[in-house]
Coordinates of C-alpha atoms and ligand atoms in Angstrom, one line a residue:
M1 CA 14.8 -31.9 24.5
Y2 CA 12.5 -28.9 25.0
R3 CA 9.3 -29.9 23.1
N4 CA 7.7 -32.5 21.0
H5 CA 4.6 -30.6 20.1
T6 CA 3.7 -27.1 19.5
C7 CA 1.1 -24.9 21.3
G8 CA -1.2 -24.8 18.3
E9 CA -1.7 -28.4 17.4
L10 CA -3.3 -30.4 20.2
N11 CA -7.0 -31.4 20.2
L12 CA -9.4 -34.1 21.5
S13 CA -7.8 -36.7 19.2
H14 CA -4.7 -36.4 21.4
T15 CA -6.6 -37.1 24.6
G16 CA -4.4 -39.2 26.9
L17 CA -1.1 -38.4 25.2
Q18 CA 1.9 -37.5 27.1
V19 CA 3.3 -34.3 25.6
Q20 CA 6.0 -31.8 26.1
L21 CA 5.4 -28.1 25.1
A22 CA 7.6 -25.0 25.2
G23 CA 6.6 -21.3 25.0
W24 CA 5.8 -18.1 26.8
I25 CA 3.3 -17.6 29.5
Q26 CA 0.5 -15.3 28.2
R27 CA -1.8 -15.5 31.3
I28 CA -2.1 -17.1 34.6
R29 CA -5.5 -17.5 36.4
K30 CA -6.0 -19.1 39.8
L31 CA -9.5 -20.6 40.4
G32 CA -10.0 -22.3 43.7
G33 CA -7.2 -24.7 44.2
M34 CA -6.3 -24.8 40.5
T35 CA -3.9 -22.7 38.4
F36 CA -4.6 -22.2 34.7
I37 CA -1.7 -21.1 32.6
D38 CA -2.0 -20.1 28.9
I39 CA 1.2 -21.0 27.1
R40 CA 2.0 -19.4 23.7
D41 CA 4.3 -20.1 20.8
R42 CA 4.1 -19.0 17.2
Y43 CA 1.6 -21.7 16.4
G44 CA -1.0 -21.0 19.1
I45 CA -2.0 -21.1 22.6
T46 CA -2.6 -24.0 24.8
Q47 CA -4.1 -24.1 28.4
L48 CA -2.0 -25.8 31.1
V49 CA -3.5 -26.8 34.3
V50 CA -2.0 -27.3 37.8
K51 CA -4.4 -29.1 40.2
E52 CA -4.5 -29.9 43.9
D53 CA -3.3 -33.3 43.2
S54 CA -0.6 -32.3 40.9
P55 CA 3.0 -33.2 42.0
A56 CA 4.2 -31.0 44.8
E57 CA 7.2 -29.9 42.8
V58 CA 4.9 -28.7 40.0
K59 CA 2.7 -26.8 42.5
K60 CA 5.7 -25.1 44.0
V61 CA 7.2 -23.9 40.7
A62 CA 3.8 -22.8 39.5
E63 CA 3.6 -20.4 42.5
G64 CA 6.6 -18.4 41.3
L65 CA 5.6 -18.0 37.6
G66 CA 5.0 -14.7 35.8
R67 CA 3.8 -13.4 32.5
E68 CA 6.3 -14.0 29.6
F69 CA 8.3 -16.5 31.5
V70 CA 9.7 -19.1 29.1
L71 CA 8.7 -22.7 30.0
S72 CA 9.2 -26.3 29.0
V73 CA 6.4 -28.5 30.4
H74 CA 5.4 -32.1 30.5
G75 CA 1.9 -33.3 30.9
T76 CA -1.1 -35.3 29.6
V77 CA -3.7 -34.1 27.2
V78 CA -7.2 -34.2 28.8
E79 CA -10.6 -32.8 27.8
R80 CA -11.5 -29.5 29.3
S81 CA -14.8 -29.1 31.3
S82 CA -15.3 -25.5 29.9
K83 CA -14.3 -25.3 26.3
N84 CA -13.1 -22.3 24.3
P85 CA -14.5 -22.6 20.8
K86 CA -12.3 -19.7 19.6
L87 CA -9.1 -21.7 20.0
P88 CA -8.2 -24.6 17.9
T89 CA -6.7 -26.2 21.1
G90 CA -9.9 -25.0 23.1
D91 CA -11.3 -28.4 23.7
I92 CA -8.3 -29.6 25.7
E93 CA -5.8 -28.7 28.4
I94 CA -2.6 -30.2 29.7
E95 CA -2.5 -31.6 33.1
L96 CA 1.1 -30.9 34.2
S97 CA 3.5 -33.5 35.5
A98 CA 6.6 -31.3 35.4
I99 CA 7.6 -27.7 34.7
E100 CA 11.0 -26.3 33.8
I101 CA 11.5 -22.5 33.8
L102 CA 13.8 -21.9 30.9
N103 CA 14.0 -18.2 31.5
T104 CA 12.3 -15.6 33.6
S105 CA 10.9 -12.3 32.4
E106 CA 10.4 -8.9 33.8
V107 CA 6.8 -7.8 33.8
P108 CA 6.2 -6.8 30.2
P109 CA 5.3 -3.1 29.7
F110 CA 2.0 -4.0 28.0
T111 CA -0.2 -7.0 27.4
L112 CA 0.9 -9.5 24.8
E113 CA -2.5 -10.7 23.8
E114 CA -4.6 -10.5 20.6
E115 CA -5.4 -6.9 21.5
S116 CA -2.7 -5.0 23.5
D117 CA -3.1 -2.2 26.0
G118 CA 0.1 -0.6 25.0
G119 CA 0.4 2.6 23.0
E120 CA 2.0 2.6 19.5
E121 CA 5.2 4.3 20.7
L122 CA 5.7 1.9 23.7
R123 CA 5.0 -1.2 21.5
A124 CA 7.4 0.1 18.9
R125 CA 10.2 0.5 21.6
Y126 CA 9.7 -3.1 22.7
R127 CA 9.0 -4.4 19.1
Y128 CA 10.4 -7.8 19.9
L129 CA 7.7 -8.2 22.5
D130 CA 4.9 -6.9 20.2
L131 CA 6.1 -9.4 17.6
R132 CA 5.0 -12.3 20.0
R133 CA 1.4 -11.2 19.6
M134 CA -0.6 -13.5 17.3
P135 CA -1.7 -10.7 14.9
L136 CA 1.9 -9.8 14.2
Q137 CA 2.9 -13.4 14.0
Q138 CA 0.2 -13.9 11.4
A139 CA 1.2 -10.8 9.5
M140 CA 4.8 -12.1 9.3
R141 CA 3.6 -15.5 8.1
L142 CA 1.5 -13.9 5.4
R143 CA 4.5 -11.9 4.2
H144 CA 6.6 -15.0 4.0
T145 CA 3.9 -16.8 2.1
M146 CA 3.5 -13.9 -0.3
A147 CA 7.3 -13.8 -0.9
Q148 CA 7.5 -17.6 -1.4
E149 CA 4.5 -17.5 -3.9
V150 CA 6.0 -14.6 -5.8
R151 CA 9.2 -16.6 -6.1
N152 CA 7.4 -19.8 -7.1
Y153 CA 5.2 -18.1 -9.7
L154 CA 7.9 -16.0 -11.4
S155 CA 10.6 -18.7 -11.3
N156 CA 8.1 -21.1 -13.0
C157 CA 7.6 -18.4 -15.6
G158 CA 11.3 -18.4 -16.3
F159 CA 12.2 -15.2 -14.3
L160 CA 15.6 -15.1 -12.7
E161 CA 16.0 -13.5 -9.3
I162 CA 19.2 -11.2 -9.5
E163 CA 20.5 -8.9 -6.8
T164 CA 21.5 -5.3 -7.6
P165 CA 23.8 -3.1 -5.5
F166 CA 22.7 -0.9 -2.6
L167 CA 25.6 1.4 -2.7
I168 CA 25.1 3.3 -5.9
K169 CA 25.1 6.6 -7.6
S170 CA 21.7 8.3 -7.2
T171 CA 18.9 7.4 -9.7
P172 CA 16.2 10.1 -9.7
E173 CA 12.7 8.7 -9.0
G174 CA 11.2 11.8 -7.7
A175 CA 12.3 11.6 -4.1
R176 CA 15.5 12.5 -2.4
D177 CA 18.3 10.0 -1.9
F178 CA 19.7 8.7 1.2
V179 CA 23.5 9.1 1.0
V180 CA 26.4 7.2 2.5
P181 CA 29.8 8.8 3.0
S182 CA 32.7 7.0 1.5
R183 CA 35.7 6.7 3.9
M184 CA 38.0 5.5 1.1
H185 CA 37.1 8.5 -1.0
P186 CA 36.7 11.4 1.4
G187 CA 34.1 14.0 0.4
Q188 CA 32.4 11.4 -1.9
F189 CA 29.2 9.7 -1.3
Y190 CA 27.2 6.7 -2.4
A191 CA 23.5 6.8 -2.7
L192 CA 21.0 4.1 -1.5
P193 CA 18.7 3.1 -4.5
Q194 CA 15.3 4.5 -4.6
S195 CA 14.6 1.4 -6.8
P196 CA 16.8 -0.8 -9.0
Q197 CA 15.3 0.9 -12.0
T198 CA 18.5 1.6 -14.0
F199 CA 20.1 -1.8 -13.0
K200 CA 17.2 -3.8 -14.1
Q201 CA 17.2 -2.1 -17.4
L202 CA 21.1 -2.8 -17.7
L203 CA 20.2 -6.5 -17.0
M204 CA 18.0 -6.4 -20.0
V205 CA 21.0 -5.0 -22.0
G206 CA 22.9 -7.8 -20.4
G207 CA 20.7 -10.3 -22.0
F208 CA 18.6 -11.5 -19.0
D209 CA 15.2 -11.2 -20.5
K210 CA 13.1 -11.9 -17.4
Y211 CA 14.3 -10.5 -14.1
F212 CA 12.8 -10.1 -10.7
Q213 CA 13.9 -9.2 -7.2
I214 CA 12.2 -8.8 -3.9
V215 CA 14.2 -5.8 -3.0
R216 CA 14.6 -3.0 -0.4
C217 CA 14.2 0.6 -1.7
F218 CA 15.1 3.7 0.1
R219 CA 13.4 7.1 -0.4
D220 CA 14.0 10.1 1.7
E221 CA 10.6 11.5 1.1
D222 CA 8.7 14.0 3.4
L223 CA 6.9 12.1 6.0
R224 CA 3.4 11.0 5.5
A225 CA 1.3 8.6 7.6
D226 CA 2.2 5.1 6.6
R227 CA 5.3 5.8 4.6
Q228 CA 8.4 4.1 5.3
P229 CA 11.9 5.5 4.3
E230 CA 12.8 2.0 3.4
F231 CA 10.3 -0.4 1.9
T232 CA 10.2 -3.5 -0.2
Q233 CA 9.3 -3.9 -3.9
I234 CA 8.7 -7.0 -6.1
D235 CA 10.7 -5.5 -9.0
C236 CA 10.4 -7.0 -12.4
E237 CA 11.6 -6.4 -15.8
M238 CA 11.2 -8.2 -19.3
S239 CA 12.8 -7.8 -22.7
F240 CA 11.1 -8.1 -26.2
V241 CA 7.7 -7.2 -24.7
T242 CA 4.8 -4.8 -25.5
Q243 CA 2.5 -3.3 -22.7
E244 CA 0.1 -6.1 -23.6
D245 CA 2.7 -8.8 -22.7
V246 CA 3.6 -7.2 -19.5
L247 CA -0.1 -6.8 -18.3
I248 CA -0.9 -10.3 -19.0
Q249 CA 2.2 -11.7 -17.4
F250 CA 1.6 -9.8 -14.2
E251 CA -2.1 -10.3 -13.9
G252 CA -1.1 -13.9 -14.0
L253 CA 1.1 -13.1 -10.8
A254 CA -1.8 -11.3 -9.2
H255 CA -4.1 -14.2 -10.1
H256 CA -1.7 -16.7 -8.5
L257 CA -1.3 -14.6 -5.3
F258 CA -4.9 -14.2 -4.8
A259 CA -5.5 -17.8 -5.2
A260 CA -2.5 -19.1 -3.2
V261 CA -2.7 -16.6 -0.3
L262 CA -6.4 -15.7 0.0
N263 CA -8.0 -18.5 -1.8
V264 CA -9.8 -15.9 -3.9
D265 CA -10.3 -16.5 -7.7
I266 CA -10.1 -13.2 -9.5
P267 CA -11.4 -13.2 -13.0
T268 CA -8.8 -12.4 -15.6
P269 CA -8.2 -10.6 -17.9
L270 CA -8.5 -7.8 -15.4
P271 CA -10.6 -4.8 -16.1
R272 CA -8.6 -1.8 -17.6
L273 CA -9.3 1.9 -17.5
S274 CA -7.5 4.6 -19.2
Y275 CA -6.1 7.3 -17.0
K276 CA -8.5 9.8 -18.7
K277 CA -11.5 7.6 -18.0
A278 CA -10.4 6.9 -14.5
M279 CA -10.3 10.6 -13.7
E280 CA -13.6 11.3 -15.5
Q281 CA -15.5 8.5 -13.9
Y282 CA -13.8 8.1 -10.4
G283 CA -11.9 11.3 -9.9
S284 CA -8.8 9.3 -9.2
D285 CA -6.1 7.5 -11.0
K286 CA -6.4 4.7 -8.4
P287 CA -10.1 4.1 -8.3
D288 CA -11.9 1.9 -5.8
T289 CA -14.1 0.1 -8.3
R290 CA -15.9 -2.0 -5.6
F291 CA -18.7 0.4 -5.9
E292 CA -20.3 2.6 -8.7
M293 CA -21.4 6.1 -7.7
L294 CA -19.5 7.5 -10.8
L295 CA -18.8 11.2 -11.4
H296 CA -20.9 12.9 -14.1
D297 CA -19.8 15.9 -16.2
L298 CA -22.5 18.6 -15.9
T299 CA -20.4 21.3 -17.6
F300 CA -22.5 21.7 -20.6
L301 CA -25.7 21.9 -18.6
T302 CA -24.4 24.7 -16.5
R303 CA -23.0 27.0 -19.1
D304 CA -25.8 29.5 -19.5
T305 CA -26.5 30.3 -15.9
E306 CA -26.6 33.4 -13.8
F307 CA -24.7 31.4 -11.1
A308 CA -21.2 32.8 -11.9
V309 CA -19.5 30.1 -9.9
F310 CA -20.7 27.5 -12.4
R311 CA -20.7 29.7 -15.5
N312 CA -17.0 30.5 -15.2
A313 CA -15.8 27.1 -14.1
E314 CA -13.8 25.0 -16.4
Y315 CA -15.6 22.0 -15.1
V316 CA -18.8 21.2 -13.2
G317 CA -19.3 17.7 -12.1
G318 CA -21.3 15.7 -9.6
L319 CA -22.1 12.4 -7.8
C320 CA -25.4 10.8 -7.2
V321 CA -25.5 9.3 -3.7
P322 CA -28.2 6.6 -3.8
G323 CA -30.8 7.0 -1.0
A324 CA -29.1 9.8 0.8
A325 CA -31.7 12.4 0.4
S326 CA -34.0 11.0 2.9
Y327 CA -31.7 10.5 5.8
T328 CA -29.1 13.3 5.4
T329 CA -30.0 16.2 7.6
R330 CA -29.3 19.8 7.0
K331 CA -26.7 19.7 9.7
Q332 CA -25.0 16.8 8.0
L333 CA -25.0 18.6 4.7
D334 CA -23.4 21.6 6.3
Q335 CA -20.8 19.4 7.8
L336 CA -20.1 17.9 4.4
I337 CA -19.6 21.3 3.0
E338 CA -17.0 22.1 5.7
W339 CA -15.5 18.7 5.0
V340 CA -14.8 19.4 1.4
K341 CA -13.4 22.8 2.2
R342 CA -10.6 21.2 4.3
P343 CA -7.2 21.9 2.7
Q344 CA -6.7 18.1 2.0
I345 CA -9.6 18.4 -0.5
G346 CA -9.5 22.1 -1.3
A347 CA -12.9 22.5 -2.8
A348 CA -14.4 26.0 -2.8
G349 CA -17.9 24.6 -1.9
L350 CA -20.5 22.0 -2.5
V351 CA -23.9 22.3 -4.1
H352 CA -26.5 19.8 -3.1
V353 CA -29.8 18.7 -4.5
R354 CA -32.4 16.3 -2.8
C355 CA -34.4 14.3 -5.2
T356 CA -37.7 13.2 -3.8
K357 CA -41.2 12.2 -5.2
T358 CA -44.1 14.3 -4.1
E359 CA -47.3 12.7 -2.8
E360 CA -48.6 12.9 -6.3
G361 CA -45.7 10.9 -7.6
V362 CA -44.0 13.7 -9.2
M363 CA -40.2 14.1 -8.8
G364 CA -39.2 17.3 -7.0
Y365 CA -35.8 18.8 -6.5
K366 CA -34.7 20.9 -3.5
S367 CA -31.2 22.4 -3.9
S368 CA -28.9 24.9 -2.3
V369 CA -28.9 26.8 -5.6
D370 CA -32.8 27.0 -6.1
K371 CA -32.3 30.7 -6.8
F372 CA -30.4 30.0 -10.1
F373 CA -31.7 26.6 -11.2
D374 CA -35.5 25.9 -11.6
Q375 CA -37.0 22.4 -11.4
Q376 CA -36.5 21.8 -15.1
A377 CA -32.8 22.5 -14.9
L378 CA -32.4 20.3 -11.9
S379 CA -34.3 17.5 -13.4
A380 CA -32.0 17.6 -16.4
W381 CA -29.1 17.1 -13.9
A382 CA -30.9 14.3 -12.2
E383 CA -31.6 12.6 -15.5
L384 CA -28.0 12.8 -16.5
M385 CA -26.9 11.3 -13.3
G386 CA -29.6 8.6 -13.3
A387 CA -31.0 9.9 -9.9
G388 CA -34.2 8.5 -8.5
D389 CA -36.4 9.2 -5.6
G390 CA -34.5 9.6 -2.4
D391 CA -31.1 10.2 -4.1
L392 CA -28.8 13.1 -3.2
L393 CA -26.8 15.0 -5.8
L394 CA -23.5 16.6 -4.8
V395 CA -22.0 19.0 -7.3
M396 CA -18.7 20.8 -7.3
S397 CA -17.0 23.2 -9.8
G398 CA -13.6 24.4 -10.7
P399 CA -10.5 23.5 -12.7
R400 CA -11.1 20.2 -14.3
E401 CA -8.5 17.8 -12.7
K402 CA -8.5 19.4 -9.3
T403 CA -12.3 19.3 -9.1
Q404 CA -12.5 15.7 -10.4
E405 CA -9.9 14.7 -7.7
A406 CA -12.1 16.5 -5.0
L407 CA -15.1 14.7 -6.2
G408 CA -13.2 11.5 -6.1
T409 CA -12.3 11.9 -2.6
L410 CA -15.9 12.9 -1.7
R411 CA -16.9 9.7 -3.6
L412 CA -14.7 7.6 -1.3
E413 CA -16.1 9.3 1.8
M414 CA -19.7 8.6 0.8
G415 CA -18.7 5.1 -0.1
D416 CA -17.3 4.7 3.4
R417 CA -20.3 6.3 5.0
L418 CA -22.7 4.0 3.0
G419 CA -20.6 0.9 3.7
L420 CA -20.0 0.3 0.1
R421 CA -16.3 -0.3 0.5
E422 CA -16.7 -3.8 1.8
P423 CA -13.6 -5.4 3.4
G424 CA -12.9 -8.7 2.0
T425 CA -14.0 -8.0 -1.5
Y426 CA -11.4 -7.2 -4.1
A427 CA -11.6 -5.1 -7.3
P428 CA -8.2 -5.2 -9.0
L429 CA -7.6 -3.4 -12.3
W430 CA -5.2 -1.8 -14.6
V431 CA -5.1 2.0 -15.2
Y432 CA -3.1 2.8 -18.3
D433 CA -2.2 5.5 -20.9
F434 CA -0.8 7.9 -18.3
P435 CA 0.5 11.3 -19.5
L436 CA 4.3 11.1 -19.9
L437 CA 5.0 14.5 -18.4
E438 CA 3.7 16.8 -15.7
W439 CA 4.2 20.6 -16.1
D440 CA 5.0 22.3 -12.8
E441 CA 3.8 25.9 -12.7
E442 CA 6.0 26.9 -9.7
T443 CA 9.4 25.8 -11.2
E444 CA 8.2 26.1 -14.8
R445 CA 9.5 22.8 -15.9
F446 CA 8.4 19.3 -16.9
Y447 CA 8.7 16.5 -14.5
A448 CA 8.4 12.7 -15.6
R449 CA 5.1 11.5 -14.4
H450 CA 6.5 8.0 -13.8
H451 CA 10.3 8.3 -14.2
P452 CA 12.7 9.5 -16.9
F453 CA 13.0 6.0 -18.5
T454 CA 9.4 5.6 -19.5
A455 CA 9.0 5.7 -23.3
P456 CA 6.6 8.1 -25.0
K457 CA 4.0 6.2 -27.0
P458 CA 5.3 5.7 -30.6
E459 CA 2.4 7.6 -32.1
D460 CA 3.2 10.6 -29.9
M461 CA 6.9 10.7 -30.9
E462 CA 6.5 13.8 -33.2
A463 CA 5.0 15.8 -30.4
F464 CA 7.7 14.5 -28.0
F465 CA 10.3 16.1 -30.2
S466 CA 8.5 19.3 -30.7
D467 CA 9.1 22.4 -28.6
D468 CA 5.6 23.2 -28.1
R469 CA 4.8 22.9 -24.4
H470 CA 1.0 22.1 -24.9
A471 CA 1.9 19.3 -27.5
L472 CA 4.4 17.9 -25.0
M473 CA 1.7 17.9 -22.3
D474 CA -0.4 15.7 -24.5
V475 CA 2.2 13.1 -25.0
N476 CA 1.1 9.8 -23.4
A477 CA 3.1 6.8 -22.2
N478 CA 2.8 3.1 -22.2
A479 CA 2.7 3.4 -18.5
Y480 CA 0.3 1.4 -16.2
D481 CA -0.6 1.1 -12.6
F482 CA -2.0 -2.0 -10.9
V483 CA -4.8 -0.9 -8.5
I484 CA -6.7 -2.8 -5.8
N485 CA -9.6 -1.3 -3.9
G486 CA -8.3 2.3 -4.4
T487 CA -4.7 1.5 -3.6
E488 CA -1.9 1.7 -6.1
V489 CA -0.2 -1.6 -5.5
G490 CA 2.2 -1.4 -8.6
G491 CA 3.3 0.7 -11.5
G492 CA 5.5 0.2 -14.5
S493 CA 6.0 1.2 -18.1
I494 CA 7.6 0.3 -21.5
R495 CA 11.1 1.9 -21.4
I496 CA 13.1 4.0 -23.7
H497 CA 15.8 1.8 -25.3
N498 CA 17.1 4.3 -27.9
P499 CA 19.9 6.6 -26.7
H500 CA 18.6 9.6 -28.7
I501 CA 15.1 9.3 -27.2
Q502 CA 16.6 9.0 -23.8
E503 CA 18.9 12.1 -24.3
R504 CA 15.9 14.0 -25.6
M505 CA 13.9 12.9 -22.4
F506 CA 16.6 14.4 -20.2
R507 CA 16.6 17.5 -22.1
V508 CA 12.8 17.8 -22.0
L509 CA 13.2 17.5 -18.1
G510 CA 15.5 20.4 -18.1
L511 CA 18.9 18.8 -17.7
T512 CA 21.9 20.3 -19.4
E513 CA 24.0 18.3 -21.8
E514 CA 26.7 18.3 -19.2
E515 CA 24.3 17.1 -16.5
V516 CA 23.1 14.2 -18.7
Q517 CA 26.8 13.3 -19.4
T518 CA 27.8 13.2 -15.7
K519 CA 24.7 11.7 -14.3
F520 CA 23.4 9.3 -17.0
S521 CA 26.2 8.5 -19.5
F522 CA 26.2 5.0 -18.2
I523 CA 22.7 4.2 -19.4
I524 CA 22.9 6.2 -22.6
D525 CA 26.1 4.4 -23.4
A526 CA 24.5 1.0 -22.7
F527 CA 21.7 1.9 -25.1
R528 CA 24.3 2.4 -27.8
Y529 CA 25.2 -1.4 -27.7
G530 CA 22.1 -3.1 -28.8
A531 CA 19.5 -2.5 -26.1
P532 CA 16.5 -4.7 -26.6
P533 CA 13.0 -3.3 -26.3
H534 CA 11.9 -3.8 -22.7
G535 CA 9.5 -2.9 -20.0
G536 CA 8.5 -3.9 -16.5
I537 CA 6.8 -3.1 -13.3
A538 CA 7.4 -2.9 -9.5
F539 CA 4.8 -3.8 -6.8
G540 CA 4.8 -2.3 -3.3
F541 CA 5.4 -5.6 -1.4
D542 CA 4.6 -4.2 2.0
R543 CA 1.4 -2.7 0.8
W544 CA 0.3 -5.6 -1.0
C545 CA 0.8 -7.8 2.2
A546 CA -1.2 -5.2 4.2
L547 CA -4.0 -5.2 1.7
F548 CA -4.2 -9.1 1.8
G549 CA -3.9 -9.0 5.6
G550 CA -6.9 -6.6 5.8
S551 CA -4.9 -3.9 7.4
E552 CA -4.6 -0.1 6.6
S553 CA -1.0 -0.1 7.9
I554 CA 2.0 -1.4 6.1
R555 CA 3.9 -1.2 9.4
D556 CA 2.2 -4.2 10.8
F557 CA 3.7 -6.2 7.9
I558 CA 7.2 -5.1 8.4
A559 CA 9.2 -6.8 11.3
F560 CA 11.1 -3.7 12.3
P561 CA 9.5 -0.5 10.9
K562 CA 10.2 3.1 11.5
N563 CA 7.6 5.3 13.0
N564 CA 5.6 8.0 11.2
A565 CA 8.5 10.4 12.0
G566 CA 11.0 8.0 10.2
R567 CA 12.6 7.0 13.5
D568 CA 13.5 3.6 14.7
V569 CA 12.5 4.1 18.4
M570 CA 13.8 0.8 19.5
L571 CA 17.3 1.5 18.2
D572 CA 16.9 5.3 18.6
A573 CA 18.0 5.8 15.1
P574 CA 18.9 8.1 13.3
S575 CA 21.5 9.2 15.9
G576 CA 24.7 11.1 16.1
I577 CA 28.1 9.6 15.5
D578 CA 31.3 10.3 17.5
A579 CA 33.9 12.8 16.4
A580 CA 36.5 10.2 15.4
Q581 CA 34.0 8.5 13.1
K582 CA 33.1 11.7 11.5
K583 CA 36.7 12.6 10.9
E584 CA 37.4 9.2 9.4
L585 CA 34.5 9.8 7.0
G586 CA 35.8 13.2 6.1
L587 CA 32.7 14.9 7.4
Ligands
LIG1 N1 11.1 1.7 -10.6 C1 9.7 2.0 -10.7 C2 9.2 2.4 -9.3 O1 9.9 2.2 -8.4 C3 8.9 0.9 -11.1 C4 9.0 0.6 -12.6 O2 8.8 1.4 -13.5 O3 9.2 -0.7 -12.8 O4 8.2 3.0 -9.2

């Protein structure tokens, strides 16, 4: 036997008990004639003590211990003289009567404590050591609980968990596919799924009206911080449902997860915001609604001005930053102007207006465009934006969507600076009524905003079959995103289930009849045999875990993640393969 208790469970109620623990040595301290050893397992940390009057054999073994040695120890639970209120076991220690070294360890390349002194690359290389640290242990536990609760909830609602294949033919979702060469069919390739989208739809045709799967997805996307080439989705699909049914079902899941994992009661039904409103009010299709500071459209107030930048702009909009006029210095405003001009935001400039009451109690406005806008004009802006004494107005102009997005980014920045994006508070919502298509100027073609299986709204069907580009641009979809605190956690839609509409969709996306035939005949054929109306959603599982774990990074919630360059630095993958293997694969 190695242990009869864990390192996280002993307290004063166990005083006097003979126990046996096993774990890794986190730290060793020598104090006078005594040696203190912190022993760690996945449940916690317990302090062991070797005293002058401990058995000689114990004292001898204790001399030769080092960090991360694996021990099994016997001892008695005693009350500590100096307690550690931060640890659940901090009131006690174990006076050792026997130590067995189960395995030794080389000196670890970084400290394996709550905080580590190791850099990211080094910790990634020794991921199995980093995983011993409590924050990562907790992250994995949270991930497990999430998965368990997803399964509990959805199974109770009658969903079946069904696996779909990994070696498939490519399904376009907007990213590139990872491909796998076939040895048996030289020169031919499988693709790894970007998501089980078409399979889950085929399961609906197959009669399984409620499906889910916690499933790995693979996307060969350009690298961005915190993107993983393989990641996990909670993938779901239902038959005989409208958008309303789907939203109600999955806000039920969200409600359950918040309650079961965080003990937070989120009020349902969740708030809903149309895509158009989200852009107008928050400058984002994934708004952080924890704080207000909404965008205001000033376009009609700035039409007849000498200021050509505003006069010629499609859109002029602004934010009112509460209280910021008084403490924002000239220099800070200049920095803010530079900040919005960065390529990530891409604004041409930023107009600011300080709103302050004079000694006589009259509101006065000091702006960077005083030459063009008098007090009366500025007071009209302030009134529209609900600005009061001490507030700062920030105004931008340009093409509508781009400028709204820039203001949206500025809004988040100001929210951060003012501490309005409070950790530990949650504002989940649905964003719905997304446009079906996106026109790309460069390639002069339409792309599916969600994916090509999303259905146009029934009322937009005529426009969908028209050849007028502008009419097509205005077609909306029953597509929806699930957003928490400015993060898109999930997205889905009601699907096309009619073969003619599906064919038309591919044609709108610029595929030739032949391409449709070779790439998608399987799904169009399936729709010819009584496909039920259906719809669904997929949630980013890693992201949702990270959000619940209060972390920005999904990597902490994946046991063996890739780094920002898409590499596994522990395995050193991707890597070359030898000539024989290549030949066998026909490469
Ligand atoms: N397959 C979609 C995605 O991965 C989700 C869905 O439409 O259900 O984004």
